[in-house]
Amino acid sequence: MLSGIQPTSDSFHLGNYLGALREWVSLQETHETFYMVVDLHAITVEHDPKMLLERTRRSAAQLLALGVDPERSALFVQSQVPEHAQLSWVLECQTGFGEAGRMTQFKDKAAKQGTDRASVGLFTYPVLQAADILLYQANAVPVGEDQRQHLELSRNLAQRFNHRFGKTLTVPEPHIVKDTAKIFDLQEPTSKMSKSASSTNGLIELLDDPKRSAKKIRSAVTDTGREVVFDRENKAGVANLLTIYSALTERTVAELETAYEGRGYGDLKKDLAEVLVEFVTPFQDQVRSYLDDVAELDKLLTCGADRAREVAVPTLAAVYERIGF
Ligand code: ADP
Ligand code: NA
């Protein structure tokens, strides 16, 4: 099982955690897991080098604090495993130009930047993503809806390579994550919570001041009713709060509905604000302690990269041999 996250923000947000990273932690129980901070992907758009290094370390520290266990998972930084870029080149040469051009995420992102300014790296990003996966002969990749097309490309490239050069690469299956929640913006509960939202009032960043986050929860948009029931259509704000509450406490939404019967939204928000503070406070302490000893953190990541390379190096060697290198 393999997954990655970009070091493109100072803090992960609640959507990242409840929608993806929480699953990373639980997958360690059942799978051999490879988790990486994908800094190669982070340079497909303009970036600040100092900030990238800082965010790479912060991302790793947050993953550790959330429960990624370096004993059980290979936790590493993508650029420290050069085989990613090497396999990516081989796969780029198996990818049709038109095929790459049909990736909707590229089209969206390029449209935002203007096609002339978008880098070639942004264009070939899905192929690097295929290399990320195929390098580890991953059987399964946790994917959200937005990544389905990219996983399909990875599958096609693996099959194509095997067909052209002989069976070498494992064709990955999507691991549909049942247990993850889609989290919405607290102020605009029909848009997903995102670091790129126009306003940060609806965004809960895990490393933000807990007091400010609590306040954001207490001022979350609800509706004019008062009944605490889960109704995504008519009560998007309340439904979102219930989703978050349930995910952070392991109480079911139904249990919460019963618990808040006859009480207003104010109680729900006040209690959820407390739940959130109780979650982020020890998390932040742990992140701080990892970042206080950067040398140790870097060492841990180097060990993770060594472990990743135990799988990556033989895969690349097999690929090179197949193509006549
Ligand atoms: P953002 O949308 O803030 O830019 P990313 O695209 O970097 O976040 O997403 C990183 C991971 O977090 C992905 O696996 C993505 O599916 C997940 N994720 C991001 N936002 C949410 C959300 N609001 N709800 C659930 N999962 C999310
Ligand atoms: Na995004």
PDB file of C-alpha atoms and ligand atoms in Angstrom, residues 3-6 8 13-21 24 144 146-147 181-185 191-196 203, ligand 1:
ATOM      1  CA  SER A   3       0.329   6.940  -0.654  1.00  0.00           C
ATOM      2  CA  GLY A   4       1.847  10.399  -0.681  1.00  0.00           C
ATOM      3  CA  ILE A   5       1.069  13.938   0.329  1.00  0.00           C
ATOM      4  CA  GLN A   6       2.459  17.202  -0.985  1.00  0.00           C
ATOM      5  CA  THR A   8       2.576  22.542   0.031  1.00  0.00           C
ATOM      6  CA  HIS A  13      -6.151  20.630   7.620  1.00  0.00           C
ATOM      7  CA  LEU A  14      -9.001  18.660   9.075  1.00  0.00           C
ATOM      8  CA  GLY A  15     -10.079  17.462   5.610  1.00  0.00           C
ATOM      9  CA  ASN A  16      -6.609  16.034   4.919  1.00  0.00           C
ATOM     10  CA  TYR A  17      -6.681  14.201   8.210  1.00  0.00           C
ATOM     11  CA  LEU A  18     -10.227  12.847   8.230  1.00  0.00           C
ATOM     12  CA  GLY A  19     -10.309  12.296   4.466  1.00  0.00           C
ATOM     13  CA  ALA A  20      -6.932  10.654   3.990  1.00  0.00           C
ATOM     14  CA  LEU A  21      -4.289  10.585   6.689  1.00  0.00           C
ATOM     15  CA  TRP A  24      -2.947   5.905   6.383  1.00  0.00           C
ATOM     16  CA  GLY A 144     -10.440   9.544  -3.631  1.00  0.00           C
ATOM     17  CA  ASP A 146     -10.296  13.174  -7.719  1.00  0.00           C
ATOM     18  CA  GLN A 147      -7.447  10.694  -8.200  1.00  0.00           C
ATOM     19  CA  ALA A 181     -15.196  11.439   5.498  1.00  0.00           C
ATOM     20  CA  LYS A 182     -15.447  14.289   3.077  1.00  0.00           C
ATOM     21  CA  ILE A 183     -15.142  17.453   5.109  1.00  0.00           C
ATOM     22  CA  PHE A 184     -16.695  20.699   3.983  1.00  0.00           C
ATOM     23  CA  ASP A 185     -15.795  24.320   4.520  1.00  0.00           C
ATOM     24  CA  SER A 191     -17.615  23.300  -0.903  1.00  0.00           C
ATOM     25  CA  LYS A 192     -14.948  20.949   0.366  1.00  0.00           C
ATOM     26  CA  MET A 193     -12.590  22.213   3.013  1.00  0.00           C
ATOM     27  CA  SER A 194      -9.420  23.165   1.157  1.00  0.00           C
ATOM     28  CA  LYS A 195      -6.218  25.066   1.737  1.00  0.00           C
ATOM     29  CA  SER A 196      -6.909  26.916  -1.490  1.00  0.00           C
ATOM     30  CA  LEU A 203     -10.646  26.016   7.249  1.00  0.00           C
TER      31      LEU A 203
HETATM   32  P1  ADP B   1      -6.385  20.617  -0.600  1.00  0.00           P
HETATM   33  O1  ADP B   1      -7.708  20.341  -1.261  1.00  0.00           O
HETATM   34  O2  ADP B   1      -6.513  21.366   0.660  1.00  0.00           O
HETATM   35  O3  ADP B   1      -5.402  21.237  -1.582  1.00  0.00           O
HETATM   36  P2  ADP B   1      -4.950  18.217  -1.134  1.00  0.00           P
HETATM   37  O4  ADP B   1      -5.525  18.261  -2.504  1.00  0.00           O
HETATM   38  O5  ADP B   1      -3.520  18.511  -0.941  1.00  0.00           O
HETATM   39  O6  ADP B   1      -5.811  19.195  -0.211  1.00  0.00           O
HETATM   40  O7  ADP B   1      -5.336  16.815  -0.516  1.00  0.00           O
HETATM   41  C1  ADP B   1      -4.505  15.964   0.218  1.00  0.00           C
HETATM   42  C2  ADP B   1      -5.329  14.772   0.642  1.00  0.00           C
HETATM   43  O8  ADP B   1      -6.392  15.180   1.518  1.00  0.00           O
HETATM   44  C3  ADP B   1      -6.021  14.045  -0.505  1.00  0.00           C
HETATM   45  O9  ADP B   1      -6.024  12.656  -0.240  1.00  0.00           O
HETATM   46  C4  ADP B   1      -7.428  14.580  -0.481  1.00  0.00           C
HETATM   47  O10 ADP B   1      -8.375  13.682  -1.030  1.00  0.00           O
HETATM   48  C5  ADP B   1      -7.657  14.795   1.006  1.00  0.00           C
HETATM   49  N1  ADP B   1      -8.590  15.898   1.245  1.00  0.00           N
HETATM   50  C6  ADP B   1      -8.353  17.205   0.979  1.00  0.00           C
HETATM   51  N2  ADP B   1      -9.387  17.972   1.341  1.00  0.00           N
HETATM   52  C7  ADP B   1     -10.327  17.128   1.838  1.00  0.00           C
HETATM   53  C8  ADP B   1     -11.641  17.314   2.389  1.00  0.00           C
HETATM   54  N3  ADP B   1     -12.178  18.521   2.488  1.00  0.00           N
HETATM   55  N4  ADP B   1     -12.316  16.230   2.827  1.00  0.00           N
HETATM   56  C9  ADP B   1     -11.753  14.998   2.739  1.00  0.00           C
HETATM   57  N5  ADP B   1     -10.537  14.751   2.234  1.00  0.00           N
HETATM   58  C10 ADP B   1      -9.820  15.802   1.777  1.00  0.00           C
END
